[in-house]
mmCIF file of C-alpha atoms in Angstrom:
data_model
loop_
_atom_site.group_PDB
_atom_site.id
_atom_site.type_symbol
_atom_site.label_atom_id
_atom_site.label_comp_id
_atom_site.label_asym_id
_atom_site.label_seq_id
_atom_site.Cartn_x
_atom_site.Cartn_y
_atom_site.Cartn_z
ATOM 1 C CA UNK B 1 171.819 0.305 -35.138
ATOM 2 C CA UNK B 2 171.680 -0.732 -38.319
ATOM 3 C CA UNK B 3 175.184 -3.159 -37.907
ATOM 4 C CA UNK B 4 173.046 -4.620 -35.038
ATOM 5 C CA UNK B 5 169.968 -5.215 -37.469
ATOM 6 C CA UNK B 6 172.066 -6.609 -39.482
ATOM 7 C CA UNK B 7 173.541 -9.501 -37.469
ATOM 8 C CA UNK B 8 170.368 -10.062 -36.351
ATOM 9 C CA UNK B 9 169.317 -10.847 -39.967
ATOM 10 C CA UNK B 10 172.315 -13.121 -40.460
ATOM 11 C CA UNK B 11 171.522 -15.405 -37.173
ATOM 12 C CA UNK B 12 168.038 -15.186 -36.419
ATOM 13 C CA UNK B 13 167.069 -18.514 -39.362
ATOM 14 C CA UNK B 14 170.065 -20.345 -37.924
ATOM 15 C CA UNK B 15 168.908 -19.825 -34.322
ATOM 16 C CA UNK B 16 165.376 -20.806 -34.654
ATOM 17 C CA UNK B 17 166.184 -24.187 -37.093
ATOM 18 C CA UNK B 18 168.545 -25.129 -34.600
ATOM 19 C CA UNK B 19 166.111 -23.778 -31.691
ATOM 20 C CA UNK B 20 163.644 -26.621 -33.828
ATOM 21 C CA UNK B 21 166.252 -29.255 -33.565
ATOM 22 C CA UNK B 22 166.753 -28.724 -30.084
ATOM 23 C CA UNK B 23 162.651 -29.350 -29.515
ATOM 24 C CA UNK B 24 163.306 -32.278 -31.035
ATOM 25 C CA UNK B 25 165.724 -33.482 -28.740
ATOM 26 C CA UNK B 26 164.107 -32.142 -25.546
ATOM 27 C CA UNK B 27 161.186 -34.533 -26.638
ATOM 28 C CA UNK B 28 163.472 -37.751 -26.980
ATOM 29 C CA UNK B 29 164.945 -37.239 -23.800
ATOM 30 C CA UNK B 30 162.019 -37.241 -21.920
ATOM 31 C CA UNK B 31 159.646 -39.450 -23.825
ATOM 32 C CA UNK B 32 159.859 -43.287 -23.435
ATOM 33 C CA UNK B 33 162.420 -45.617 -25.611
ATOM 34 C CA UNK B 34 160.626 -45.653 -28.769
ATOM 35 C CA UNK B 35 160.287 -41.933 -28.755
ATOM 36 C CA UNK B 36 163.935 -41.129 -27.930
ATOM 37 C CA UNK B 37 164.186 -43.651 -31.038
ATOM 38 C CA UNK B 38 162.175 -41.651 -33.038
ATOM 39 C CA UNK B 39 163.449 -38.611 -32.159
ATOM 40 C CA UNK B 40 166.785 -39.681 -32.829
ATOM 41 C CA UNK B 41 166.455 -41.052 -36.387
ATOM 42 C CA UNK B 42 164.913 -37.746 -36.977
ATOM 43 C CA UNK B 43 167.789 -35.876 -36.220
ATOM 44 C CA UNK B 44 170.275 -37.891 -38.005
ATOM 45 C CA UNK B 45 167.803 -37.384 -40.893
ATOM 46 C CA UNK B 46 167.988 -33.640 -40.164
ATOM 47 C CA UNK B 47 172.135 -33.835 -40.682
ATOM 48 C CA UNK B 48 171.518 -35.778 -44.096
ATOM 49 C CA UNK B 49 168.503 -33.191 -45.448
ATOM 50 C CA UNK B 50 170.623 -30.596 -44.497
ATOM 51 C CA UNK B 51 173.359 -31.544 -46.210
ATOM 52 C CA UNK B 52 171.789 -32.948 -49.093
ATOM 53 C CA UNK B 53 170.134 -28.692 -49.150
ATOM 54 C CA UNK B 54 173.957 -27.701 -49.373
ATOM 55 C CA UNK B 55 174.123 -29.010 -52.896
ATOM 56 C CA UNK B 56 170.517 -29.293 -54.251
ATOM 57 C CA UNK B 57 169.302 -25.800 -52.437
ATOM 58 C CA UNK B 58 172.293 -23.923 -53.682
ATOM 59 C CA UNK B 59 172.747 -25.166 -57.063
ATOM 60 C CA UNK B 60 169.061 -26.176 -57.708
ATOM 61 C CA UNK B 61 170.040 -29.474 -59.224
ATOM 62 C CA UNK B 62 168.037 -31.950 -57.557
ATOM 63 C CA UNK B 63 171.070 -35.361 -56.343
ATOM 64 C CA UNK B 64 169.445 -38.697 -56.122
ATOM 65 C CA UNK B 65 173.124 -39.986 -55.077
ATOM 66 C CA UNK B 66 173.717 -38.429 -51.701
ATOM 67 C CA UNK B 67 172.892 -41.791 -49.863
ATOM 68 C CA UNK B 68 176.272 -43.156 -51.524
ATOM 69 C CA UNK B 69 178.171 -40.496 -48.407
ATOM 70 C CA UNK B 70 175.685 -41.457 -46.154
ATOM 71 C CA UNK B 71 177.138 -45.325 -47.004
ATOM 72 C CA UNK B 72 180.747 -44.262 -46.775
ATOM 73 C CA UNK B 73 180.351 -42.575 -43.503
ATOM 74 C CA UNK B 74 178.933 -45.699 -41.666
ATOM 75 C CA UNK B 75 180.942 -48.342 -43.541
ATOM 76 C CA UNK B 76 184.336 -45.893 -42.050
ATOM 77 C CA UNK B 77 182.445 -45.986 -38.709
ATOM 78 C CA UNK B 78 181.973 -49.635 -38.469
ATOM 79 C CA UNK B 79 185.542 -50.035 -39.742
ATOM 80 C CA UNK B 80 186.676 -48.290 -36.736
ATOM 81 C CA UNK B 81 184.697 -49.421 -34.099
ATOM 82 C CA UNK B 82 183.990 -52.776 -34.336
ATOM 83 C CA UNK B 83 186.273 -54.256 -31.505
ATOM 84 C CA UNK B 84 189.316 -55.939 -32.979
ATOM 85 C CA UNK B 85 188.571 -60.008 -32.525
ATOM 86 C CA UNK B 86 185.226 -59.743 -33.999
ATOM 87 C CA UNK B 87 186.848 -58.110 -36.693
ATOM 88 C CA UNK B 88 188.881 -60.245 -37.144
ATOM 89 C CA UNK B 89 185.925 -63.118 -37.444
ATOM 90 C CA UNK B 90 183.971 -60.555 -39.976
ATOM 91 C CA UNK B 91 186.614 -59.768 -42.106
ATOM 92 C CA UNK B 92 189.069 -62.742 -42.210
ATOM 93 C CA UNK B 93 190.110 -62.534 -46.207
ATOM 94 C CA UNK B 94 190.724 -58.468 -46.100
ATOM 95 C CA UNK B 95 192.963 -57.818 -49.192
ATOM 96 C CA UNK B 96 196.457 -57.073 -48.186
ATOM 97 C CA UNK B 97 196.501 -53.397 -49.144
ATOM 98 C CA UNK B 98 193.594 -53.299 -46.458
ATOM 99 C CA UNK B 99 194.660 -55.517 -43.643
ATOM 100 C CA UNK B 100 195.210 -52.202 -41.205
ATOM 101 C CA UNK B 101 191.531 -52.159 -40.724
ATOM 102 C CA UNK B 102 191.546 -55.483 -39.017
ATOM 103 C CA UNK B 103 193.826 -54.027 -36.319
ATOM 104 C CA UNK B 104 192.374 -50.321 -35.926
ATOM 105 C CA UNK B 105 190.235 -49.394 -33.368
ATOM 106 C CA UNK B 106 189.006 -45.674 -32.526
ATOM 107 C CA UNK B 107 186.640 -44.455 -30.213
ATOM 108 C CA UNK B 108 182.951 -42.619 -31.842
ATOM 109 C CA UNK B 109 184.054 -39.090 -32.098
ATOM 110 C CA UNK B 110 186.943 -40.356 -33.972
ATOM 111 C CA UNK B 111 185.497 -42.535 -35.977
ATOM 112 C CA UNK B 112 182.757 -39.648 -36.736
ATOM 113 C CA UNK B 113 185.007 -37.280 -37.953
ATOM 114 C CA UNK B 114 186.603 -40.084 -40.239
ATOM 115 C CA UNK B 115 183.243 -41.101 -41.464
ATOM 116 C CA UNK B 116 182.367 -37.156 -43.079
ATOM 117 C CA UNK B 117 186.241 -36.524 -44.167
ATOM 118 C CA UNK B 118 186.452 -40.506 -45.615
ATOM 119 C CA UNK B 119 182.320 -38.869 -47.449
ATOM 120 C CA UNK B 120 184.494 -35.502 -48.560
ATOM 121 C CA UNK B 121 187.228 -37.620 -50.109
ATOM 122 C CA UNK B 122 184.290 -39.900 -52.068
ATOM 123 C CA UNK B 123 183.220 -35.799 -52.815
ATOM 124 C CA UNK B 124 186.269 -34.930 -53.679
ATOM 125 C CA UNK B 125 186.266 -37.692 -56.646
ATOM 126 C CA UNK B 126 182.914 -37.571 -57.625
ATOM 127 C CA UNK B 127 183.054 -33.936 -58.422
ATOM 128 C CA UNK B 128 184.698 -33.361 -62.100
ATOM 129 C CA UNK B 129 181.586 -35.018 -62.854
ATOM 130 C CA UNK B 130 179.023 -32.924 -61.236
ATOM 131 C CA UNK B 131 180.813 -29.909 -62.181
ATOM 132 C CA UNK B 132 180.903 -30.564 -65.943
ATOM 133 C CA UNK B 133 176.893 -31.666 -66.105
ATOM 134 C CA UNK B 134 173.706 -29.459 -64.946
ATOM 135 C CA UNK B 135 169.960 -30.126 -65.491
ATOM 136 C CA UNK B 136 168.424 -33.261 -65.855
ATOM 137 C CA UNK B 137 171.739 -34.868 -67.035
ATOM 138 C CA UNK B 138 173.747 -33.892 -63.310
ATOM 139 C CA UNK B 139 170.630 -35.665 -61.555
ATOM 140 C CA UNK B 140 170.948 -39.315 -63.796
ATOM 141 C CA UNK B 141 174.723 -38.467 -63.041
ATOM 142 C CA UNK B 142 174.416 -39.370 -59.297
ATOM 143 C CA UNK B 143 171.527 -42.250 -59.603
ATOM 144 C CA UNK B 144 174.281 -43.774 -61.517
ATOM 145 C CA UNK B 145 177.007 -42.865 -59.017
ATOM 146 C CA UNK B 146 174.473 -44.834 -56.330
ATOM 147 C CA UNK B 147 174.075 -47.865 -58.692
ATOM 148 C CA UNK B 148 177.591 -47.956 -59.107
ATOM 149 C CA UNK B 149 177.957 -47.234 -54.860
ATOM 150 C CA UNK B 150 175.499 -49.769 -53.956
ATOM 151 C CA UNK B 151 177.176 -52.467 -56.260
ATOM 152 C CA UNK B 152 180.373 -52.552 -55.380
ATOM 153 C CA UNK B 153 179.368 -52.761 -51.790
ATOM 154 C CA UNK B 154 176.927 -55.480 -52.315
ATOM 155 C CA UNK B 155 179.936 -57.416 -54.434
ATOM 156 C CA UNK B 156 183.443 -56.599 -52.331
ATOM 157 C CA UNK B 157 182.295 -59.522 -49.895
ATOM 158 C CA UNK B 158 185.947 -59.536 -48.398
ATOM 159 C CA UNK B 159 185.394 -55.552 -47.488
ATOM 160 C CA UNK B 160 182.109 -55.041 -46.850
ATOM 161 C CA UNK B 161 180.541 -58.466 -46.288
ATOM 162 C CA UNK B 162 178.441 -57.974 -49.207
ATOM 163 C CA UNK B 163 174.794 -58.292 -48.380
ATOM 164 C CA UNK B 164 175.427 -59.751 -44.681
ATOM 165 C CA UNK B 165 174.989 -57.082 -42.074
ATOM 166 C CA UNK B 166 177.539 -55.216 -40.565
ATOM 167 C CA UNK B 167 177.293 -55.827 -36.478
ATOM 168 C CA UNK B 168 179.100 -55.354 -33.644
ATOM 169 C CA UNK B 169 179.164 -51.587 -33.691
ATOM 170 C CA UNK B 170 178.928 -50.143 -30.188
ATOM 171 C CA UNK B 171 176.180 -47.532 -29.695
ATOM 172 C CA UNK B 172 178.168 -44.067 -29.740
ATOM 173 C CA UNK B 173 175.355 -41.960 -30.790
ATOM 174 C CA UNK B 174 173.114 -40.625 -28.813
ATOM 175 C CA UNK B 175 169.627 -38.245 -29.185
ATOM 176 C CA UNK B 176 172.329 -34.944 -27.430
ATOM 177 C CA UNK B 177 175.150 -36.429 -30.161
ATOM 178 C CA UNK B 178 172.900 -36.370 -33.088
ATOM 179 C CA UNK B 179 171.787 -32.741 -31.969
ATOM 180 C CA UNK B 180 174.568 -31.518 -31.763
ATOM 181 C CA UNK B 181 175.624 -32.163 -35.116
ATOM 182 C CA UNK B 182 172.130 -31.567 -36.225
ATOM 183 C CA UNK B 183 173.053 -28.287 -34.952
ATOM 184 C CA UNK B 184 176.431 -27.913 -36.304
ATOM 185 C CA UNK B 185 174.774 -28.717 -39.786
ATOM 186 C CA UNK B 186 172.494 -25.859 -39.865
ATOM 187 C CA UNK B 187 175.196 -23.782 -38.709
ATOM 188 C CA UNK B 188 177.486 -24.611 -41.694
ATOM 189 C CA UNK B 189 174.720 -25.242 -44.202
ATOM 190 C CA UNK B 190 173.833 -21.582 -43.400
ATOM 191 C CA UNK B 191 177.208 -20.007 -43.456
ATOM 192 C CA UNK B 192 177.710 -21.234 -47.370
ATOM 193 C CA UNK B 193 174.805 -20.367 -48.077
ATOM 194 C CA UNK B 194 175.782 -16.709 -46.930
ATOM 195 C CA UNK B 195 179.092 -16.874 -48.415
ATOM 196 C CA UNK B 196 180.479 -15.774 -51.819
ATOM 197 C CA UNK B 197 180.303 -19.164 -52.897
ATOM 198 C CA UNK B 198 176.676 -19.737 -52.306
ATOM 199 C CA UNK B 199 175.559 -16.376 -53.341
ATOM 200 C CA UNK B 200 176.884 -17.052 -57.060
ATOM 201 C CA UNK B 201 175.996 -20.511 -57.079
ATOM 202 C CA UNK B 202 172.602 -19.673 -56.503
ATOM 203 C CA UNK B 203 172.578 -17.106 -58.905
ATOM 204 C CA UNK B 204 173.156 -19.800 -61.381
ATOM 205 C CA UNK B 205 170.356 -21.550 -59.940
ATOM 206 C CA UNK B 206 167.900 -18.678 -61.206
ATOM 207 C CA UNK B 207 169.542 -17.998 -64.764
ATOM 208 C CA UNK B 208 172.366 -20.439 -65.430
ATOM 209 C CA UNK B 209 173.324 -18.587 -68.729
ATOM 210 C CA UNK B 210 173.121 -15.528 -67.082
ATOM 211 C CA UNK B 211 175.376 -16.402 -64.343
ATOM 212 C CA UNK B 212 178.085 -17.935 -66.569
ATOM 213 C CA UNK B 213 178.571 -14.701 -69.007
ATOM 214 C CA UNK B 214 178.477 -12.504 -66.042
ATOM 215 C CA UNK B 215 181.930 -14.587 -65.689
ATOM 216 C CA UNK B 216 180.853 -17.297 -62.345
ATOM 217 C CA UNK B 217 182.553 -20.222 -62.517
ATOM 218 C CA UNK B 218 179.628 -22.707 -61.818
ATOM 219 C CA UNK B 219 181.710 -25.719 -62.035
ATOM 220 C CA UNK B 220 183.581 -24.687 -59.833
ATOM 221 C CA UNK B 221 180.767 -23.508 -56.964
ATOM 222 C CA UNK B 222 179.075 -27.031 -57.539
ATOM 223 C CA UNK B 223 182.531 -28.765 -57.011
ATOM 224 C CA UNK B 224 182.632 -27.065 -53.324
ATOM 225 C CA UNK B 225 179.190 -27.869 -52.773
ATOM 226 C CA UNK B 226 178.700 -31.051 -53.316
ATOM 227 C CA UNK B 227 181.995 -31.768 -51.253
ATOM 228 C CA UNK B 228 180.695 -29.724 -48.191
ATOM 229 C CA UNK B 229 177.050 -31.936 -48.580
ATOM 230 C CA UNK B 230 179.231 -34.824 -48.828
ATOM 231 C CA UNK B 231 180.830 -34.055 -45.751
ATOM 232 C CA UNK B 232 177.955 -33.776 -43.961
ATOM 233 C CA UNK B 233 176.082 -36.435 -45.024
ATOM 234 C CA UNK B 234 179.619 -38.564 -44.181
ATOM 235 C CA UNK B 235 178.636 -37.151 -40.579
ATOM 236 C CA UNK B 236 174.906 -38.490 -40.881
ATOM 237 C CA UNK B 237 175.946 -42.135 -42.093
ATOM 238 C CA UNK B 238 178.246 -42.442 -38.907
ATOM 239 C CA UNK B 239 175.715 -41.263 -36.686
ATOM 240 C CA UNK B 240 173.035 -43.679 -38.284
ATOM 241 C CA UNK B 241 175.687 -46.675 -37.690
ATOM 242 C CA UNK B 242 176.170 -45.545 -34.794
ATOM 243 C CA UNK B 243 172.861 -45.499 -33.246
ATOM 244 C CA UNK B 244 171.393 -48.703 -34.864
ATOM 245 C CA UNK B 245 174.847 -50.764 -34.206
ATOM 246 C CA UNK B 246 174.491 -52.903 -37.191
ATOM 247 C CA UNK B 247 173.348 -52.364 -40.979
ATOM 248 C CA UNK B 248 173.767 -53.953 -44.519
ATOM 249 C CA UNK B 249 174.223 -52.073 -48.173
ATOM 250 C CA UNK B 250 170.327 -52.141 -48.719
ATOM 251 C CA UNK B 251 170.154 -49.063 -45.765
ATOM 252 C CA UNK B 252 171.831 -46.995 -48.449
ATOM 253 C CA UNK B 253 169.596 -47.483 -51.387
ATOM 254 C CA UNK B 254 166.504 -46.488 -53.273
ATOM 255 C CA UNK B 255 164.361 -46.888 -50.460
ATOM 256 C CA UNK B 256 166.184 -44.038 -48.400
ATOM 257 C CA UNK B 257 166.771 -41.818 -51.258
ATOM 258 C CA UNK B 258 163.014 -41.774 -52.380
ATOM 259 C CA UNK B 259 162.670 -41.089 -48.081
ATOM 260 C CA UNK B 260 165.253 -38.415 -47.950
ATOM 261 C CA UNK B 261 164.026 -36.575 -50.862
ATOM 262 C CA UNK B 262 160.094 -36.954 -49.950
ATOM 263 C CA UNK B 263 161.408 -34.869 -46.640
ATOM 264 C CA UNK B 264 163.822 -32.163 -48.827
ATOM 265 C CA UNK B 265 160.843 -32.150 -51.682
ATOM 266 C CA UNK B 266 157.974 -31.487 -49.633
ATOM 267 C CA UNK B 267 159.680 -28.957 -47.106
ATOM 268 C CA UNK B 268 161.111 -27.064 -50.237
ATOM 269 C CA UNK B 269 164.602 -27.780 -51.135
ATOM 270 C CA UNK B 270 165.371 -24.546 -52.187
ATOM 271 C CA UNK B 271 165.247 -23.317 -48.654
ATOM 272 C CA UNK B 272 167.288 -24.552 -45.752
ATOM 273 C CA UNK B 273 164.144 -23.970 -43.427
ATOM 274 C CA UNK B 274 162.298 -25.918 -45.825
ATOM 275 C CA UNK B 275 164.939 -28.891 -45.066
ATOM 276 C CA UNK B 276 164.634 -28.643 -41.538
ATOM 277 C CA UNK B 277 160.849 -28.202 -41.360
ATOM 278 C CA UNK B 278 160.207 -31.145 -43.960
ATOM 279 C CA UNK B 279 162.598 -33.647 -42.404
ATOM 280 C CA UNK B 280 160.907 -33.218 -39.306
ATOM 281 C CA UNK B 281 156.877 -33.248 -40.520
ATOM 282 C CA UNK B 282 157.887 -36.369 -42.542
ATOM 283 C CA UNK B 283 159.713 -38.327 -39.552
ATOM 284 C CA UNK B 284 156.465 -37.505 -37.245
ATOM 285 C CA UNK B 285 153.861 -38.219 -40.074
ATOM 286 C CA UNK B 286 156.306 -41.603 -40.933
ATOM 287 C CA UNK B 287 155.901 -42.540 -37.022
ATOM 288 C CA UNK B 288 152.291 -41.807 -36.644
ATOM 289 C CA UNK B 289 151.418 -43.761 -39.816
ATOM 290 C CA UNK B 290 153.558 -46.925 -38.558
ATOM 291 C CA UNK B 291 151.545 -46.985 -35.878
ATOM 292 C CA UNK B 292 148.246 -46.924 -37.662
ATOM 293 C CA UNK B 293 149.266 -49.660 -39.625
ATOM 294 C CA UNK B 294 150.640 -51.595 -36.700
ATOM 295 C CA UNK B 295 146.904 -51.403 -35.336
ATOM 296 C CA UNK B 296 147.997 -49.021 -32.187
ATOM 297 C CA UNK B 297 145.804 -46.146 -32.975
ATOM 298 C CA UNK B 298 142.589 -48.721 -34.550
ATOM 299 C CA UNK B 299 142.338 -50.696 -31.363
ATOM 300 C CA UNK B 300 144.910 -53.568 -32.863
ATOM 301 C CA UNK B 301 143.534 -53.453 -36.414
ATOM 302 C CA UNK B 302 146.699 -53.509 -38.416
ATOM 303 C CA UNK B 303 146.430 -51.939 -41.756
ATOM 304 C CA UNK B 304 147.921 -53.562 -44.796
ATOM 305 C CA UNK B 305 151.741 -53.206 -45.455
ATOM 306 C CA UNK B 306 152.782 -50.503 -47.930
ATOM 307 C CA UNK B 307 149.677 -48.212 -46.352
ATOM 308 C CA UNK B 308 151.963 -45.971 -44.524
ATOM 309 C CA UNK B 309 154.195 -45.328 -47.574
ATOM 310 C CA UNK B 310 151.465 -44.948 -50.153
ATOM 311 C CA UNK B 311 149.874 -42.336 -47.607
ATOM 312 C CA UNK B 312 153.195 -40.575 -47.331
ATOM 313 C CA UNK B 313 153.528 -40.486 -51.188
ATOM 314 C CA UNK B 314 149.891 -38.773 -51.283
ATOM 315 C CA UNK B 315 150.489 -35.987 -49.235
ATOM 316 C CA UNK B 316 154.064 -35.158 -50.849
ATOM 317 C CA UNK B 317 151.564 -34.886 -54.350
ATOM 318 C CA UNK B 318 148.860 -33.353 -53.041
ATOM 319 C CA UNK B 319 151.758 -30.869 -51.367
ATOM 320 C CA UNK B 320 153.480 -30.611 -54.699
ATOM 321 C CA UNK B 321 150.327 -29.333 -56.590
ATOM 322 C CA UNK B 322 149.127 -26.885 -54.259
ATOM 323 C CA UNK B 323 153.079 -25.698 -53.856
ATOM 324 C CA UNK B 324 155.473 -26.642 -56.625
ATOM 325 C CA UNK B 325 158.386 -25.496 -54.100
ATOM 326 C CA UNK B 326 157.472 -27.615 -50.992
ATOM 327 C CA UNK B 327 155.954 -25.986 -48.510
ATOM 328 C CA UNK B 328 158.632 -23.229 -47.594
ATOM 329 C CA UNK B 329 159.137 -22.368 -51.036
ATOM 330 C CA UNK B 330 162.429 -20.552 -51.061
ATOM 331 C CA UNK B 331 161.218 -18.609 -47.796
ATOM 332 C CA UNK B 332 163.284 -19.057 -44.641
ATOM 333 C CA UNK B 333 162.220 -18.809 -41.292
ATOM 334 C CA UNK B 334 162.135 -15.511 -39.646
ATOM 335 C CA UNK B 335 161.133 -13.820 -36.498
ATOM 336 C CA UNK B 336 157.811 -11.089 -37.328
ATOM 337 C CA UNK B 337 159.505 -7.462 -38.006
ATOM 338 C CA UNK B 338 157.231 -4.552 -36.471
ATOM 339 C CA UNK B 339 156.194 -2.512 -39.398
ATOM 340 C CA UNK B 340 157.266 1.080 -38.609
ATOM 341 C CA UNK B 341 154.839 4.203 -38.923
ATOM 342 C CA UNK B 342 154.581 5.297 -42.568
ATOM 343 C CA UNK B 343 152.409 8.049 -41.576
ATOM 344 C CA UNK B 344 153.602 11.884 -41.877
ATOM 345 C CA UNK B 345 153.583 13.580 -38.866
ATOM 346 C CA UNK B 346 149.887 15.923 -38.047
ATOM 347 C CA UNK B 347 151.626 19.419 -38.824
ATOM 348 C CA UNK B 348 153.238 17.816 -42.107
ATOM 349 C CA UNK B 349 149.648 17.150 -43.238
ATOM 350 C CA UNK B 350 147.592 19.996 -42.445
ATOM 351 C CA UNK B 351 150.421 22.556 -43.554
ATOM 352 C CA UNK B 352 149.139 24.906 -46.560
ATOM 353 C CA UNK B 353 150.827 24.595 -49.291
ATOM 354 C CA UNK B 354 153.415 27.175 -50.406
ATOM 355 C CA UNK B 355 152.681 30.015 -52.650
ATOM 356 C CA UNK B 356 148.955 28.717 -53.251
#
């Protein structure tokens, strides 16, 4: 019974995130274009949250450099999948040490699972330096890995076409492919946090000090999660390239970070659930608000531009003073328990006391 309880402890947050992200779905599939649109975007931004909450949940160090994995994951995509004569128009003066790419072609699950090992290698690099900072310092540490991310791919013209968009990518992703590794997010997000690994890294979260004389080796737990979360947010960038089939560098700057954390921030991004559950209020609130200021909810009065984001920037302050944590806090979802009978049984009460 109680090995039984137990496993149902383990899977029941897993099951009812992905049972979320599976609602999700179900309602781009059988709405109408720009739903299944919507729908989709929110589940690639599901994959990114959630693997953004690897890092930032675990090790309570908030990253404002993610997007940088999210760039190397569609970059490796459109690499790959662009057919091979249009390549060779796009990227005619490819240094010689990178020529291969002009000849490669893969098909999307290929190219997929390049895009979030090509974001773990870009992990694996970064690391040293996350591992050796904490605190405010570790979070300028990764703005500046972005600045330096967004630079060289808005200067290496002969790579990455500098500023021009990246096009020709065929559509590979669809709203059942960005589930599914929606799903397969939550699953893994979940099983480090379970794991040895996560346990002691979040024990540094609460009492860093604390953690490190008990004898954790916190550089070392940050290392492996900021490579996992750059894995799968590598997995997010290819599905975002994949579904919009063309894209330039300024996808994969401040403007998606500040989006990306508004969703982890106001969920709580010290709880997976809170990833899930603010990635997905923030891409409905985004979508209702566009239309608003497009004038489809006022009878074709459009709102002024900028109304939609200052709106979305309200509510994440009004959020944050009412709950500091987001709106999950560090609570996960759960199904209700059934609170067993504390009361002693009739006979138990009424029995006289003993030698009175």
């Amino acid at each position: 019974m109680k090995n039984r309880n137990r496993l149902l402890d383990a899977v029941q947050t897993p099951a009812i995130l992905v049972g979320l992200v599976l609602l999700a779905a179900l309602v781009g599939v059988t709405g109408d274009v720009t739903t299944a649109r919507v729908a989709t975007l929110a589940l690639v931004s599901v994959v990114f949250v959630v693997g953004l909450s690897v890092f930032s949940g675990n090790s309570g160090v908030m990253s404002f450099g993610h997007v940088m994995f999210m760039a190397a994951g569609a970059y490796t995509t459109a690499y790959l999948t662009i057919p091979v004569p249009l390549k060779k128009t796009l990227f005619s003066d490819l240094p010689g040490a990178l020529s291969w790419l002009g000849e490669v072609h893969t098909s999307f699950p290929v190219a997929l699972v390049a895009g979030g090992l090509v974001a773990a290698v870009v992990g694996v690099v970064t690391a040293p330096v996350v591992a050796r900072l904490s605190g405010l310092q570790s979070g300028i540490a990764t703005l500046a890995m972005l600045l330096i991310t967004y630079n060289v791919l808005n200067s290496w013209t002969e790579v990455t076409r500098g500023s021009s968009s990246m096009i020709g990518i065929p559509r590979g992703t669809t709203t059942w492919w960005a589930f599914g590794v929606a799903a397969l997010a939550v699953v893994v997000a979940w099983a480090y946090r379970c794991s040895r690994s996560g346990l002691q890294l979040r024990a540094s979260r609460e009492d860093f000090w604390a953690a490190e004389a008990s004898g954790i080796a916190v550089g070392r737990h940050r290392a492996t999660a900021w490579v996992l979360s750059a894995l799968v947010c590598g997995l997010a960038g290819a599905l975002y390239a994949g579904f919009l089939t063309s894209f330039n560098v300024n996808g994969f700057f401040l403007t998606a970070t500040f989006s990306f954390v508004v969703m982890i921030v106001l969920g709580g991004y010290l709880s997976l659930s809170g990833a899930v559950v603010g990635t997905l209020a923030v891409s409905v609130l985004q979508e209702v608000l566009r239309r608003f200021q497009d004038g489809r909810f006022t009878g074709g009065s459009e709102l002024p531009a900028g109304v939609a984001d200052l709106i979305v920037a309200a509510v994440l302050l009004a959020v944050l003073v009412k709950a500091p944590y987001g709106l999950m806090g560090v609570r996960e979802l759960r199904l209700p328990r059934r609170r067993a009978r504390a009361e002693a049984p009739v006979e138990a009460r009424t029995e006289e006391p003993v030698g009175v």
